[in-house]
Tab-separated table of C-alpha atoms in Angstrom:
chain	number	residue	atom	x	y	z
A	1	SER	CA	3.731	18.881	-7.985
A	2	GLN	CA	4.301	17.736	-4.450
A	3	THR	CA	5.015	14.133	-3.542
A	4	ILE	CA	5.594	12.346	-0.266
A	5	HIS	CA	7.755	9.281	0.091
A	6	GLN	CA	7.740	6.892	2.986
A	7	TRP	CA	9.912	3.827	3.549
A	8	PRO	CA	10.170	1.010	4.120
A	9	ALA	CA	6.735	-0.219	3.080
A	10	THR	CA	6.900	-3.252	5.349
A	11	LEU	CA	9.099	-3.981	8.331
A	12	VAL	CA	9.340	-6.927	10.701
A	13	GLN	CA	11.413	-6.313	13.805
A	14	PRO	CA	12.088	-8.257	17.011
A	15	VAL	CA	11.094	-6.860	20.377
A	16	GLY	CA	13.840	-4.683	21.813
A	17	SER	CA	15.360	-3.730	18.464
A	18	PRO	CA	15.661	-0.115	17.263
A	19	LEU	CA	13.407	1.502	14.692
A	20	SER	CA	13.859	4.177	12.064
A	21	LEU	CA	11.132	5.111	9.608
A	22	GLU	CA	11.780	7.882	7.135
A	23	CYS	CA	9.505	10.298	5.325
A	24	THR	CA	10.472	12.919	2.764
A	25	VAL	CA	8.443	15.485	0.867
A	26	GLU	CA	9.319	16.902	-2.548
A	27	GLY	CA	8.055	19.914	-4.425
A	28	THR	CA	7.357	22.226	-1.513
A	29	SER	CA	9.186	24.166	1.179
A	30	ASN	CA	8.568	24.545	4.899
A	31	PRO	CA	5.789	21.951	5.059
A	32	ASN	CA	4.127	20.899	8.257
A	33	LEU	CA	4.842	17.217	8.856
A	34	TYR	CA	2.932	14.585	10.797
A	35	TRP	CA	3.311	10.986	11.976
A	36	TYR	CA	0.147	8.960	12.560
A	37	ARG	CA	-0.375	5.396	13.726
A	38	GLN	CA	-3.299	3.208	12.744
A	39	ALA	CA	-4.045	0.174	14.879
A	40	ALA	CA	-5.786	-2.733	13.176
A	41	GLY	CA	-9.377	-1.845	12.214
A	42	ARG	CA	-9.236	1.618	13.732
A	43	GLY	CA	-8.788	5.236	12.753
A	44	LEU	CA	-5.570	7.185	12.803
A	45	GLN	CA	-3.989	8.634	15.903
A	46	LEU	CA	-1.576	11.551	15.667
A	47	LEU	CA	1.801	10.792	17.245
A	48	PHE	CA	3.983	13.786	16.330
A	49	TYR	CA	3.848	16.919	14.261
A	50	SER	CA	6.443	19.472	13.207
A	51	VAL	CA	6.158	23.004	11.863
A	52	GLY	CA	9.900	23.412	11.178
A	53	ILE	CA	13.393	21.961	11.456
A	54	GLY	CA	14.054	20.741	14.972
A	55	GLN	CA	10.519	21.603	16.124
A	56	ILE	CA	8.640	18.511	17.274
A	57	SER	CA	5.388	18.280	19.199
A	58	SER	CA	4.311	15.013	20.751
A	59	GLU	CA	0.653	14.151	21.092
A	60	VAL	CA	0.812	11.002	23.187
A	61	PRO	CA	3.443	9.626	25.566
A	62	GLN	CA	5.008	6.516	24.108
A	63	ASN	CA	8.049	4.528	23.266
A	64	LEU	CA	8.639	6.491	20.060
A	65	SER	CA	10.374	9.733	19.150
A	66	ALA	CA	10.523	11.921	16.058
A	67	SER	CA	13.117	14.166	14.517
A	68	ARG	CA	13.230	16.638	11.653
A	69	PRO	CA	16.870	17.049	10.627
A	70	GLN	CA	16.056	18.758	7.327
A	71	ASP	CA	13.164	20.877	6.095
A	72	ARG	CA	11.462	18.082	4.179
A	73	GLN	CA	12.593	15.056	6.158
A	74	PHE	CA	10.745	13.534	9.093
A	75	ILE	CA	12.006	10.481	10.981
A	76	LEU	CA	10.195	8.248	13.448
A	77	SER	CA	12.436	6.319	15.808
A	78	SER	CA	12.555	4.004	18.757
A	79	LYS	CA	15.506	2.733	20.787
A	80	LYS	CA	13.708	-0.460	21.842
A	81	LEU	CA	10.546	-1.682	20.161
A	82	LEU	CA	7.636	-3.116	22.136
A	83	LEU	CA	4.994	-5.533	20.912
A	84	SER	CA	2.454	-2.727	21.245
A	85	ASP	CA	4.358	-0.665	18.667
A	86	SER	CA	3.036	-2.902	15.889
A	87	GLY	CA	0.738	-1.091	13.494
A	88	PHE	CA	0.495	0.913	10.335
A	89	TYR	CA	2.413	4.190	10.362
A	90	LEU	CA	1.528	7.031	8.078
A	91	CYS	CA	3.428	10.213	7.380
A	92	ALA	CA	1.563	13.277	6.153
A	93	TRP	CA	2.344	16.824	5.112
A	94	SER	CA	0.395	20.043	4.790
A	95	PRO	CA	1.329	23.461	3.344
A	96	GLY	CA	3.263	25.612	5.769
A	97	ALA	CA	2.187	28.957	7.127
A	98	TRP	CA	3.855	30.904	4.306
A	99	SER	CA	2.615	28.706	1.490
A	100	ARG	CA	0.195	30.013	-1.100
A	101	SER	CA	-1.430	26.601	-1.358
A	102	ILE	CA	-4.725	25.791	0.262
A	103	LYS	CA	-3.976	25.096	3.870
A	104	ASN	CA	-5.704	22.807	6.313
A	105	ILE	CA	-5.339	19.819	3.999
A	106	GLN	CA	-3.067	16.933	4.890
A	107	TYR	CA	-1.628	14.636	2.244
A	108	PHE	CA	-0.549	11.159	3.207
A	109	GLY	CA	2.256	8.821	2.236
A	110	ALA	CA	1.734	5.168	1.392
A	111	GLY	CA	2.478	4.020	4.936
A	112	THR	CA	4.713	1.491	6.667
A	113	ARG	CA	3.352	-1.731	8.094
A	114	LEU	CA	5.401	-2.541	11.209
A	115	SER	CA	5.213	-5.934	12.864
A	116	VAL	CA	7.054	-6.383	16.139
A	117	LEU	CA	7.564	-10.045	17.039
B	1	ALA	CA	-11.546	17.791	23.060
B	2	GLN	CA	-13.099	16.987	19.739
B	3	THR	CA	-14.619	13.611	18.950
B	4	VAL	CA	-15.746	12.100	15.671
B	5	THR	CA	-18.263	9.260	15.520
B	6	GLN	CA	-19.007	6.976	12.604
B	7	SER	CA	-21.839	4.683	13.617
B	8	GLN	CA	-21.774	2.403	10.559
B	9	PRO	CA	-18.837	-0.029	10.780
B	10	GLU	CA	-19.741	-1.672	7.460
B	11	MET	CA	-21.961	-0.959	4.494
B	12	SER	CA	-22.499	-2.511	1.092
B	13	VAL	CA	-24.300	-1.310	-1.994
B	14	GLN	CA	-24.854	-2.466	-5.546
B	15	GLU	CA	-22.747	-0.903	-8.249
B	16	ALA	CA	-24.308	2.258	-9.747
B	17	GLU	CA	-26.463	2.875	-6.682
B	18	THR	CA	-26.178	5.769	-4.249
B	19	VAL	CA	-24.906	5.335	-0.708
B	20	THR	CA	-24.663	7.700	2.245
B	21	LEU	CA	-22.110	7.367	5.027
B	22	SER	CA	-22.840	9.033	8.354
B	23	CYS	CA	-20.579	11.074	10.601
B	24	THR	CA	-21.247	13.147	13.679
B	25	TYR	CA	-18.781	15.195	15.660
B	26	ASP	CA	-18.596	17.085	18.888
B	27	THR	CA	-16.790	20.369	19.322
B	28	SER	CA	-17.112	23.721	21.021
B	29	GLU	CA	-15.207	25.414	18.210
B	30	ASN	CA	-16.943	27.657	15.703
B	31	ASN	CA	-14.214	27.637	13.061
B	32	TYR	CA	-13.135	24.227	11.800
B	33	TYR	CA	-12.811	21.923	8.816
B	34	LEU	CA	-14.307	18.530	8.097
B	35	PHE	CA	-12.923	15.893	5.766
B	36	TRP	CA	-13.696	12.542	4.267
B	37	TYR	CA	-10.693	10.374	3.515
B	38	LYS	CA	-10.746	7.102	1.611
B	39	GLN	CA	-8.407	4.211	2.414
B	40	PRO	CA	-8.459	1.520	-0.301
B	41	PRO	CA	-6.838	-1.897	0.197
B	42	SER	CA	-3.471	-0.307	-0.614
B	43	ARG	CA	-3.986	1.570	2.706
B	44	GLN	CA	-2.907	4.965	1.412
B	45	MET	CA	-5.181	7.710	2.755
B	46	ILE	CA	-6.721	9.709	-0.060
B	47	LEU	CA	-8.618	12.947	0.440
B	48	VAL	CA	-12.139	12.692	-0.936
B	49	ILE	CA	-13.736	15.974	0.060
B	50	ARG	CA	-13.286	18.942	2.400
B	51	GLN	CA	-15.824	21.260	4.018
B	52	GLU	CA	-15.167	24.584	5.718
B	53	ALA	CA	-17.519	25.107	8.639
B	54	TYR	CA	-18.130	28.767	7.864
B	55	LYS	CA	-19.489	27.878	4.434
B	56	GLN	CA	-23.163	26.945	4.338
B	57	GLN	CA	-22.926	25.481	0.871
B	58	ASN	CA	-22.254	21.754	0.828
B	59	ALA	CA	-19.009	20.697	-0.847
B	60	THR	CA	-19.128	18.512	-3.953
B	61	GLU	CA	-16.436	16.672	-5.898
B	62	ASN	CA	-17.793	14.884	-8.952
B	63	ARG	CA	-19.778	11.886	-7.639
B	64	PHE	CA	-19.057	12.777	-4.005
B	65	SER	CA	-21.055	15.306	-2.025
B	66	VAL	CA	-21.644	16.068	1.615
B	67	ASN	CA	-24.619	17.054	3.714
B	68	PHE	CA	-23.209	19.408	6.319
B	69	GLN	CA	-25.579	20.247	9.154
B	70	LYS	CA	-23.614	22.524	11.476
B	71	ALA	CA	-26.265	22.879	14.170
B	72	ALA	CA	-26.718	19.126	14.345
B	73	LYS	CA	-22.936	18.559	14.053
B	74	SER	CA	-23.532	16.105	11.261
B	75	PHE	CA	-21.390	15.570	8.174
B	76	SER	CA	-22.537	12.764	5.884
B	77	LEU	CA	-20.941	11.669	2.613
B	78	LYS	CA	-23.050	10.732	-0.389
B	79	ILE	CA	-21.537	8.685	-3.182
B	80	SER	CA	-23.593	8.696	-6.366
B	81	ASP	CA	-23.344	6.149	-9.169
B	82	SER	CA	-21.063	4.009	-7.028
B	83	GLN	CA	-18.213	2.199	-8.747
B	84	LEU	CA	-16.189	-0.883	-7.839
B	85	GLY	CA	-13.195	1.370	-7.213
B	86	ASP	CA	-15.111	3.060	-4.405
B	87	THR	CA	-14.655	-0.046	-2.259
B	88	ALA	CA	-12.576	1.157	0.689
B	89	MET	CA	-12.568	2.275	4.292
B	90	TYR	CA	-13.939	5.778	4.630
B	91	PHE	CA	-12.870	8.002	7.493
B	92	CYS	CA	-14.497	11.198	8.634
B	93	ALA	CA	-12.056	13.666	10.185
B	94	PHE	CA	-12.141	16.999	12.038
B	95	MET	CA	-9.593	19.792	12.195
B	96	ARG	CA	-9.688	22.993	14.200
B	97	GLY	CA	-9.570	26.120	12.110
B	98	PHE	CA	-6.482	27.815	13.508
B	99	GLY	CA	-3.309	26.922	11.642
B	100	ASN	CA	-2.465	23.423	10.596
B	101	GLU	CA	-3.918	21.521	13.487
B	102	LYS	CA	-4.105	17.802	13.918
B	103	LEU	CA	-6.785	15.667	12.325
B	104	THR	CA	-9.113	13.791	14.639
B	105	PHE	CA	-10.453	10.708	12.895
B	106	GLY	CA	-13.527	8.565	13.337
B	107	THR	CA	-13.224	4.794	13.439
B	108	GLY	CA	-14.205	4.399	9.802
B	109	THR	CA	-16.861	2.733	7.670
B	110	ARG	CA	-15.934	-0.190	5.471
B	111	LEU	CA	-17.802	0.246	2.185
B	112	THR	CA	-18.114	-2.601	-0.294
B	113	ILE	CA	-19.476	-2.049	-3.786
B	114	ILE	CA	-21.099	-5.204	-5.101
B	115	PRO	CA	-20.860	-5.890	-8.837
């Protein structure tokens, strides 16, 4: 079965410090990968998605970037955190184009709560 | 652009009762998918139910069912025999039907099941 891992679970960082959040998926190949952010009391907003290694699409301009160095690894980064980067970050995956699994379903990790102080 | 609206910020219901959460959406697409996700206090997003727009039959998953009204662009979630473990935020979400597109979420409904 497929599993998605996201870490760390909680992170407190000072303004201006760098950020690296990691997400990995097991049990599948060529997944589509997504980073979402959830502000307090609100729904999720898509930040980045990737359909393959090195292929990143950005949904909103921001202080963050994403990379996909390996097929099942997705990293969210920042060189200098802002106060407005605080929030809950969720990674998700969905079956890739060549998968036999039911598509159009996204499965989420447990999330990372980021506090920028 | 697609939008998803959940007009009930909070709801509460007695255990074992039935509750219906509302969702409306706006799109010009004809092929799309609709979802209900549950976010318990642990904050992990859990898929509750999925509906394909081209299917007229309403999706059901055990105690969870939807009322999908395509013409009215309405997609409500009914929870029967509610349980304490159903306490969570519930998000309605929309996805276009071509490839693995992004999910557009509503703002959520906080549901509390009262013992």
